[in-house]
Short mmCIF file of C-alpha atoms and ligand atoms in Angstrom, two decimals:
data_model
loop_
_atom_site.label_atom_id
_atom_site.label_comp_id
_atom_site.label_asym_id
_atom_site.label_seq_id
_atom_site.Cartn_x
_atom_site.Cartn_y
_atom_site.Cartn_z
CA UNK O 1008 81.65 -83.74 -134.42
CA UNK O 1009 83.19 -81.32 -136.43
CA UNK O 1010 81.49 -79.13 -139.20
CA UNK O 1011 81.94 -80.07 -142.77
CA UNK O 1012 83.21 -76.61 -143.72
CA UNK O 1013 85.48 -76.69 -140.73
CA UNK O 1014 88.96 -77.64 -141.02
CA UNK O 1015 89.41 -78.07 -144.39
CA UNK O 1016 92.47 -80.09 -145.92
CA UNK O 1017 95.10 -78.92 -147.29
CA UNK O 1018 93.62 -75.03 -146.44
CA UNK O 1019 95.75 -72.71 -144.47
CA UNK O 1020 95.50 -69.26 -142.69
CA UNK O 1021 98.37 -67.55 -142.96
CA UNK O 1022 97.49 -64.28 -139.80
CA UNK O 1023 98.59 -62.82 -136.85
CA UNK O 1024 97.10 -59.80 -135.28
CA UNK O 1025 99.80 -57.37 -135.49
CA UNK O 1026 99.96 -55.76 -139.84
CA UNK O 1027 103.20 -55.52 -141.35
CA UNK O 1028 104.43 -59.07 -140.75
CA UNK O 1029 104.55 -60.64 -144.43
CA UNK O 1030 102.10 -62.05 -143.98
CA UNK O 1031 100.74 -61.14 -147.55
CA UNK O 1032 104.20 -61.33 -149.37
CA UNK O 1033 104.38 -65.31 -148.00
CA UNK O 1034 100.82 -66.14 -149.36
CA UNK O 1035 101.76 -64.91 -152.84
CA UNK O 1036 105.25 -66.15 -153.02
CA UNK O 1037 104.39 -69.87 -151.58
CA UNK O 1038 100.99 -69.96 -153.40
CA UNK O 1039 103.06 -68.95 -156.80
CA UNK O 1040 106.54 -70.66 -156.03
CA UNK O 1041 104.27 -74.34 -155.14
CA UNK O 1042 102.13 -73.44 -158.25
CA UNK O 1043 105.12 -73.43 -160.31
CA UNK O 1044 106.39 -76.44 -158.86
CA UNK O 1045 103.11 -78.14 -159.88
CA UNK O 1046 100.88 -77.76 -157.28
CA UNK O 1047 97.16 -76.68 -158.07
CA UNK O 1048 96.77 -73.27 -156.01
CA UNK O 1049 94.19 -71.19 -154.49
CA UNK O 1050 94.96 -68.22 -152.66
CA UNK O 1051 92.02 -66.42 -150.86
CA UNK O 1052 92.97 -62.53 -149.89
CA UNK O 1053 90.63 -61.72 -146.63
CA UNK O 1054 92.06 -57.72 -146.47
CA UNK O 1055 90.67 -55.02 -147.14
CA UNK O 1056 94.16 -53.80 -148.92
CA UNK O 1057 93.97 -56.27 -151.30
CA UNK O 1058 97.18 -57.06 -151.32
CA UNK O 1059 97.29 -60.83 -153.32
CA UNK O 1060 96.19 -58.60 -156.24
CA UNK O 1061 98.87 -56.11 -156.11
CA UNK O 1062 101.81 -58.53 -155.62
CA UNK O 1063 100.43 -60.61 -159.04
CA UNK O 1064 100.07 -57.65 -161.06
CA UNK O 1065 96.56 -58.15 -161.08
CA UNK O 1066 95.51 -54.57 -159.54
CA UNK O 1067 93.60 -53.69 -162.85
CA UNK O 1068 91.23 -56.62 -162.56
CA UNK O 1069 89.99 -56.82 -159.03
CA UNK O 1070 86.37 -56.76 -157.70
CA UNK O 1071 87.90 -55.37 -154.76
CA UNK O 1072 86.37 -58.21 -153.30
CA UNK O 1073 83.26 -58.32 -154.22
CA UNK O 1074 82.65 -61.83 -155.32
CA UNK O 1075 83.30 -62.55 -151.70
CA UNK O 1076 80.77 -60.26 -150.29
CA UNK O 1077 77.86 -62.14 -152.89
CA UNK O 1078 79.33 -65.65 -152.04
CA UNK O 1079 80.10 -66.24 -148.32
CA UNK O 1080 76.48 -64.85 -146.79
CA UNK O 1081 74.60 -66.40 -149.17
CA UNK O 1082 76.24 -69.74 -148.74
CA UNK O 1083 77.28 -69.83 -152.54
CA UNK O 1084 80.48 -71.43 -153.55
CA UNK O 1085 83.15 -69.80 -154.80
CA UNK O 1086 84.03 -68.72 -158.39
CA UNK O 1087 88.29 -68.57 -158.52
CA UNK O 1088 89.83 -65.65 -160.98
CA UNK O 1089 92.94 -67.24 -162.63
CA UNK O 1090 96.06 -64.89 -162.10
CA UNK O 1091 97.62 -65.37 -165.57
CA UNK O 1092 99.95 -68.18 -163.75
CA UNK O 1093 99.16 -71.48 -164.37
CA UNK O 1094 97.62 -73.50 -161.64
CA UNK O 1095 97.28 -70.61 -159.61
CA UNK O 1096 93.91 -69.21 -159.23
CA UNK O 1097 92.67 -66.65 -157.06
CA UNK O 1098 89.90 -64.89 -154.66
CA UNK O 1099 90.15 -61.12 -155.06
CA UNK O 1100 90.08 -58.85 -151.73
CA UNK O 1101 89.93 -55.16 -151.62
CA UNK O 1102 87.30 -52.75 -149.91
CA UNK O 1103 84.29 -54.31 -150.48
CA UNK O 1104 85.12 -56.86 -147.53
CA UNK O 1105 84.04 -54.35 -144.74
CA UNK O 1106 80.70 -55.13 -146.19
CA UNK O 1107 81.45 -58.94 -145.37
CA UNK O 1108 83.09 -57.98 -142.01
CA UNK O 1109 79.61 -55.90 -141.20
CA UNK O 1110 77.12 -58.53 -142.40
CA UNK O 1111 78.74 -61.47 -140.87
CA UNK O 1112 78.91 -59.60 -137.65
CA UNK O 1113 74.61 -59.38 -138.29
CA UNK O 1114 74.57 -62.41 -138.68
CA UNK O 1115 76.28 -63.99 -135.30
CA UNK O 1116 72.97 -62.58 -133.54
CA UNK O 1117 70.74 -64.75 -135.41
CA UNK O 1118 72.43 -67.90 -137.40
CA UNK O 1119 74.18 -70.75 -135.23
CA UNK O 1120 75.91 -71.55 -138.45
CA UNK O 1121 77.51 -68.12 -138.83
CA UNK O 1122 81.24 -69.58 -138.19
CA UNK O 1123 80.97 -72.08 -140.88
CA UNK O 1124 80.25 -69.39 -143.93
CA UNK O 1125 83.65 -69.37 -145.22
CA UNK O 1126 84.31 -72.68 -145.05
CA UNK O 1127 81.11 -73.45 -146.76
CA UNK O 1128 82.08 -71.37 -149.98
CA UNK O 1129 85.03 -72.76 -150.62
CA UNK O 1130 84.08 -76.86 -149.44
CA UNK O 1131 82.81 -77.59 -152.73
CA UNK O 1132 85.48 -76.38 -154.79
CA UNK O 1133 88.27 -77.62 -152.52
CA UNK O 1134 89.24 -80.92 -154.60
CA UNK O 1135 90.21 -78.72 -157.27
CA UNK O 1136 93.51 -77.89 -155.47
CA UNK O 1137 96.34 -79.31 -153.92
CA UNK O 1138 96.88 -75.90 -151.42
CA UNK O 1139 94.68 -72.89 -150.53
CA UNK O 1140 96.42 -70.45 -148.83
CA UNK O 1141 94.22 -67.78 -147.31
CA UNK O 1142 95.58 -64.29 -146.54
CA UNK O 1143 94.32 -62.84 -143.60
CA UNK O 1144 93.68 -59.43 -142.40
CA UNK O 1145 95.69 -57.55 -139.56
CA UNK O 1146 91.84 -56.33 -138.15
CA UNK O 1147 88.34 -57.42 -138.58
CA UNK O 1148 88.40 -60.18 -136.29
CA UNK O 1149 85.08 -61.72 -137.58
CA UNK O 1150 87.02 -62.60 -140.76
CA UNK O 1151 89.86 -63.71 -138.95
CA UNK O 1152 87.54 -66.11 -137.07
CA UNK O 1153 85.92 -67.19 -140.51
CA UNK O 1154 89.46 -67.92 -141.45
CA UNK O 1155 90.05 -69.93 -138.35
CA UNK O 1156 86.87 -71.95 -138.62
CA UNK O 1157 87.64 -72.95 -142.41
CA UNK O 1158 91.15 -73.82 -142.09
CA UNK O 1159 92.64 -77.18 -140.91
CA UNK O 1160 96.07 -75.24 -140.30
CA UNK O 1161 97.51 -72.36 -139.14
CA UNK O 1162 100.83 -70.55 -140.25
CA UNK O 1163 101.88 -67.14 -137.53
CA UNK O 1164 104.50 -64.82 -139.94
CA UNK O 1165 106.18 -62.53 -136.57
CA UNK O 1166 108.85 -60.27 -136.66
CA UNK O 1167 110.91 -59.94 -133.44
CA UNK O 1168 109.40 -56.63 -131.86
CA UNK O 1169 106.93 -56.30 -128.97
CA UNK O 1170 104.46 -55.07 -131.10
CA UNK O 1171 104.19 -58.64 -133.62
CA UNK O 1172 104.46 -60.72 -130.65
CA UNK O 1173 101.78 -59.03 -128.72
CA UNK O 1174 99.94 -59.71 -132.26
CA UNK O 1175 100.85 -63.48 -131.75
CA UNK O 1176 99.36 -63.78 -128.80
CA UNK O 1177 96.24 -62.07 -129.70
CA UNK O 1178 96.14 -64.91 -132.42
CA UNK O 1179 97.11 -67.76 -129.76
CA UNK O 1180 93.89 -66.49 -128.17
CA UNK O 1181 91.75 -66.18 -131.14
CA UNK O 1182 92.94 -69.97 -132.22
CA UNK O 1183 92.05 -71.43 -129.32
CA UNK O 1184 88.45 -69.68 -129.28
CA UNK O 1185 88.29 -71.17 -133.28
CA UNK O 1186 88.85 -74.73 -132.11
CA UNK O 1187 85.65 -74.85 -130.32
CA UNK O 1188 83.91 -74.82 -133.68
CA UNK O 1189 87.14 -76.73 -135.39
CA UNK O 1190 88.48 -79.42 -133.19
CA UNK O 1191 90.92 -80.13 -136.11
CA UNK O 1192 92.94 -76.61 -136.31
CA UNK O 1193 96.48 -77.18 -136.25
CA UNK O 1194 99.42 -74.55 -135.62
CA UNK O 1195 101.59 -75.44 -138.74
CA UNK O 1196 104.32 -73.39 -137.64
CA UNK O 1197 105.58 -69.50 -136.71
CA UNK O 1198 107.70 -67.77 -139.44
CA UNK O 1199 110.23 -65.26 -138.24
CA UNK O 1200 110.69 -62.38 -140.82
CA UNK O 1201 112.08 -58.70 -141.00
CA UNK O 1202 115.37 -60.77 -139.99
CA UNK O 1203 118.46 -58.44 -140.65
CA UNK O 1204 120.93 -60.38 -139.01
CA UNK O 1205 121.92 -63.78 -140.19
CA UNK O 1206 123.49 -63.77 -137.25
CA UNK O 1207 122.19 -67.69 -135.42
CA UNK O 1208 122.72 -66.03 -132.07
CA UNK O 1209 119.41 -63.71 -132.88
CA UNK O 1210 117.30 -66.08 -134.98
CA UNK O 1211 117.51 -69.04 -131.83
CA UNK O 1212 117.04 -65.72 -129.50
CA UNK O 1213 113.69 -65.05 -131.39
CA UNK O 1214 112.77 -68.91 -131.69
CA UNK O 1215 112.85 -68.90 -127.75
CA UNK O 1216 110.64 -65.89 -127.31
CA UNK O 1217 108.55 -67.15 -129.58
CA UNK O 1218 108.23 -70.22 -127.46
CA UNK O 1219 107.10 -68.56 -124.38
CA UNK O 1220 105.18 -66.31 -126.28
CA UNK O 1221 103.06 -69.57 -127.57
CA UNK O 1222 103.19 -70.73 -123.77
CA UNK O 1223 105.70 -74.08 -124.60
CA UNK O 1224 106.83 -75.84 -127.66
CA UNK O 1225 105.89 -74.40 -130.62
CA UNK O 1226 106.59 -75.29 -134.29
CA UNK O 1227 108.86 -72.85 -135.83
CA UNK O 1228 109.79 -73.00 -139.49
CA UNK O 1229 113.69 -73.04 -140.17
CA UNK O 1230 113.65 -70.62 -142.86
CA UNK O 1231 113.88 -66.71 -142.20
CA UNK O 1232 112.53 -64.17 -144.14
CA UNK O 1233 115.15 -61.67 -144.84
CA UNK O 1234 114.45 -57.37 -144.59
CA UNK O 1235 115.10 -56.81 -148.18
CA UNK O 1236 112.59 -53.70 -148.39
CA UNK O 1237 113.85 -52.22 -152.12
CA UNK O 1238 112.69 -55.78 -153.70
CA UNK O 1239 109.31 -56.00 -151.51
CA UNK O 1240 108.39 -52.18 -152.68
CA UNK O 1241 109.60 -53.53 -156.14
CA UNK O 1242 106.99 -56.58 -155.98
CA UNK O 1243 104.09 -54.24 -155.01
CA UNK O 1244 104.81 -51.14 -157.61
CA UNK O 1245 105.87 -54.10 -160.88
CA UNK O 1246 103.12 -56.78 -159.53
CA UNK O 1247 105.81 -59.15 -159.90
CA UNK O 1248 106.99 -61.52 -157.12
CA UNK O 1249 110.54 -61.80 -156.28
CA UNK O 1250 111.49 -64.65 -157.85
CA UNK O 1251 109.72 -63.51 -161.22
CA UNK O 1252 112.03 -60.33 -160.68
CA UNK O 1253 114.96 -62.59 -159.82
CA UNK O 1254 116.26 -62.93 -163.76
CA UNK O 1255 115.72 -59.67 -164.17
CA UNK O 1256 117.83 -58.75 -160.82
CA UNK O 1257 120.50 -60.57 -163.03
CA UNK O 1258 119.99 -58.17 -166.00
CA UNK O 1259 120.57 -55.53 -163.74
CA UNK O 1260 123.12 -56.92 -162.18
CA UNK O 1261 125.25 -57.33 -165.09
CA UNK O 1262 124.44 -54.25 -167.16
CA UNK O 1263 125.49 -52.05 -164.40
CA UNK O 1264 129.39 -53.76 -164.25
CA UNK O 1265 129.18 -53.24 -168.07
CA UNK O 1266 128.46 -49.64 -167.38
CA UNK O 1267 131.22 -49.45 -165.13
CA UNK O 1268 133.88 -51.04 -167.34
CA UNK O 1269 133.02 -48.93 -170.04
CA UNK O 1270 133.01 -45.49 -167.91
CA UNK O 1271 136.49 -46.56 -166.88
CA UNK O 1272 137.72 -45.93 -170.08
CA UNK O 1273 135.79 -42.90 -171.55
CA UNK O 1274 135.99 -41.33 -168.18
CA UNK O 1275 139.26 -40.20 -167.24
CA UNK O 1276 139.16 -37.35 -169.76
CA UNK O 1277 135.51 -36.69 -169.55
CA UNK O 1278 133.03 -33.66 -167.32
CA UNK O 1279 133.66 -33.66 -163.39
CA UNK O 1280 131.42 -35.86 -161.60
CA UNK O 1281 130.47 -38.10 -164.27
CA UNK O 1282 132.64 -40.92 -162.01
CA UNK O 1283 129.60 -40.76 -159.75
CA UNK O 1284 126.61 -43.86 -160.54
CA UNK O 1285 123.39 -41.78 -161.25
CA UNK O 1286 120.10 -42.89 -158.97
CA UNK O 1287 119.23 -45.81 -161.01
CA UNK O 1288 122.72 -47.38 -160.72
CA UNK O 1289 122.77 -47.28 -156.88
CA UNK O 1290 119.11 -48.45 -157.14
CA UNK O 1291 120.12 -51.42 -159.29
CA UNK O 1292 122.91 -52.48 -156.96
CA UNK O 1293 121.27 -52.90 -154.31
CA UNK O 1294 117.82 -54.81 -155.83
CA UNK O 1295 120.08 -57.08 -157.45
CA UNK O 1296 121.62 -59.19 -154.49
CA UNK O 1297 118.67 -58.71 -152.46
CA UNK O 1298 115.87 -59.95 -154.72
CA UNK O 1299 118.06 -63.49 -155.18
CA UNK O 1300 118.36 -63.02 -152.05
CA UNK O 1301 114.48 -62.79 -150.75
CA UNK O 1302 113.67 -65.13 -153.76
CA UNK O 1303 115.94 -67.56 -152.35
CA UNK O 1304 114.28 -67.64 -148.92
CA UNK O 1305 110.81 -68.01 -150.51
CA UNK O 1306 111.58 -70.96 -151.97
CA UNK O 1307 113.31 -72.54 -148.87
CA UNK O 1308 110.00 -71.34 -146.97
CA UNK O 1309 107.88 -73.53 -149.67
CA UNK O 1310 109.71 -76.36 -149.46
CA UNK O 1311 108.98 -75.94 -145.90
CA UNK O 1312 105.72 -75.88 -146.34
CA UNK O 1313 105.75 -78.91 -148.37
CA UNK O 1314 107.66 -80.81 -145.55
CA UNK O 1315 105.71 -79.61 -142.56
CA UNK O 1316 102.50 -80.26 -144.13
CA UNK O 1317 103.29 -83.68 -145.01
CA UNK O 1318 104.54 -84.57 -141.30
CA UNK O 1319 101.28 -83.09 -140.82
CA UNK O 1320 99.13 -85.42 -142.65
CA UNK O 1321 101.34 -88.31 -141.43
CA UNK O 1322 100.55 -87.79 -138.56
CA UNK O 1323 96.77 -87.15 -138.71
CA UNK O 1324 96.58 -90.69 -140.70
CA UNK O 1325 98.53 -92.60 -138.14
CA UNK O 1326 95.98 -91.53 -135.26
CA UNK O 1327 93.12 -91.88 -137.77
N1 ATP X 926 111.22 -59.01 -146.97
C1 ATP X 926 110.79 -57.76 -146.78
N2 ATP X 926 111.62 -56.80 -146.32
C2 ATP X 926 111.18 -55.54 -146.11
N3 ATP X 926 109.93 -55.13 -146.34
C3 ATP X 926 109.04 -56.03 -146.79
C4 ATP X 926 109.42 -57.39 -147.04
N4 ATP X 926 108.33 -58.06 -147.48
C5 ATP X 926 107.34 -57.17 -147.52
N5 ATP X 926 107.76 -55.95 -147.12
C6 ATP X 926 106.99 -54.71 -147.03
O1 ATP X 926 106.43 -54.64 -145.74
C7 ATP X 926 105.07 -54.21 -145.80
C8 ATP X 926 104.20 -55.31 -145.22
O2 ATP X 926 104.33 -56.49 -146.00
P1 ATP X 926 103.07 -57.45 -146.20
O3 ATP X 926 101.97 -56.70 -146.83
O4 ATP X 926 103.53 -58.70 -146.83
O5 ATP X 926 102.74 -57.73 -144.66
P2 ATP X 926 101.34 -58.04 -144.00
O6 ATP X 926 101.63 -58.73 -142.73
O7 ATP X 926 100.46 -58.76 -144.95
O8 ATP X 926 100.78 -56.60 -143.72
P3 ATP X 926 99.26 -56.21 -143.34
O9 ATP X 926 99.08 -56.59 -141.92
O10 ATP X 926 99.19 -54.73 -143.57
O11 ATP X 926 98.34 -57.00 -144.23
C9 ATP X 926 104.81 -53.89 -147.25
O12 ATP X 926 105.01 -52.55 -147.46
C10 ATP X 926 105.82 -54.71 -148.01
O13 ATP X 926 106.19 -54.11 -149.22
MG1 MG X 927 98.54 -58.35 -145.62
#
């Protein structure tokens, strides 16, 4: 029978082996996009970059994980740092987790239990959300395995390179080892992002790799996440998520035709050169379209997640 802090409801690890995938940027923009949409949201961040914290402008109150490092060895539950969001609540990461990654790795010598510390930190506070979303790390496989263990699903972000599916495989791997200790583990679905073609030729050429990749069938999620990279630097530097940026985008959006329209008159008679847009302009320009853009494939991801999770759990009950 399967542990108690094993394959926890409505608790997903968002991972694949390979770093640069998203797969931060799709924890913080489903965890905040559901919260919004009234869903009660934890999201857990399991890297050492800390990343959940950046992307919710929270970078000046972290404990760089910290909390974590107390918590999970000594079997404590979990204390959850609101974000300034409502409903969404949070588990700081940062540097202090390769003090986690080094005692847990102790441990496996001398605790049968080891695979179930996780899991056992955040069991008792579980009923106080509808979703936890954990963000996991590109390395440290111990805490990828933690991840595994505590989770009853699994969501793979890839991009299309031999690089992220050679990181998709590693995971394949490290999810079937995880179901040894967590029978329940189920692969939610693979993401394809970095997409710069909307081209259906390409995103079906990348669903079948992706299928022999997973070695058959595999759930893929419809929804693509765009390369929009102006919008995802602006979400780390402003610690605001994309579409938190989005009625801004339209600010910017319209001030800069304003701008235009106006030069057209003044400018015929004015200094050579002024015709050209200074940096900011061109900068503008191009976040505008692009953060609706991104934001607009966040939200389609979300309600993905909404769907696929409750086939999910229909399905679970009907064999039950
Ligand atoms: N849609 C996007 N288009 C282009 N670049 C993006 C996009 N989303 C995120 N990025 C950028 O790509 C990098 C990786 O994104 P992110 O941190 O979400 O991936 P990750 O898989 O969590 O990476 P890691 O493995 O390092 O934890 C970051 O610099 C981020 O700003
Ligand atoms: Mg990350």
């Amino acid at each position: 029978m399967t542990n108690a802090a094993a394959g926890l409801p409505r608790t997903i690890a968002v991972i694949n082996g390979k770093g640069g995938v998203f797969k931060s940027s799709i924890v913080s923009s489903v965890g905040a996009l559901l919260a919004e949409a009234g869903w009660r949201v934890l999201l857990i961040d399991l890297d050492i970059q800390g990343n959940q914290s950046e992307d919710l402008g929270l970078a000046d109150s972290t404990d760089e994980g910290k909390h974590q490092v107390a918590v999970i060895p000594a079997g404590r539950p979990f204390e959850p740092q609101p974000t300034g969001r409502e409903r969404l609540d949070i588990i700081h990461g940062g540097i202090e987790l390769e003090d986690l990654a080094s005692v847990m790795q102790g441990r496996q010598a001398r605790d049968p239990e080891w695979m179930y510390a996780l899991g056992k930190s955040i069991a008792s506070i579980r009923d106080d959300y509808d979703l936890i979303l954990m963000d996991c790390p590109p390395g440290l496989p111990i805490l990828q395995t933690l991840a595994l263990v505590a989770a009853r699903y699994v969501v793979i972000p890839t991009r299309s390179d031999a690089g992220s599916r050679k990181g998709m495989r590693l995971v394949a791997r490290r999810f079937a080892a995880a179901r040894a200790w967590n029978e329940d583990l189920e692969l939610l679905g693979v993401v394809r992002t970095g997409i710069t073609s909307s081209a259906k030729g390409i995103r079906e050429e990348v669903r079948r790799e992706i299928a022999a990749d997973l070695g058959g069938a595999a759930p893929v999620f419809e929804t693509c996440i765009r390369y929009a990279e102006r919008p995802a630097k602006a979400v780390r530097d402003t610690g605001r998520l994309p579409h938190e940026l989005e009625p801004e985008a339209e600010r910017w959006f319209k001030a800069r035709f304003e701008r235009l329209r106006e030069r057209k008159v003044k400018e015929a008679a004015t200094k050579p050169g002024a015709h050209r847009a200074d940096r900011t302009d061109e900068a503008e320009i191009v976040l505008a379209p692009s953060t609706t853009g991104l934001a607009q494939d966040y939200a389609e991801l979300a309600q993905e997640f909404v769907n696929l999770l409750g086939d999910a759990e229909g399905r679970a009950e009907e064999s039950a």
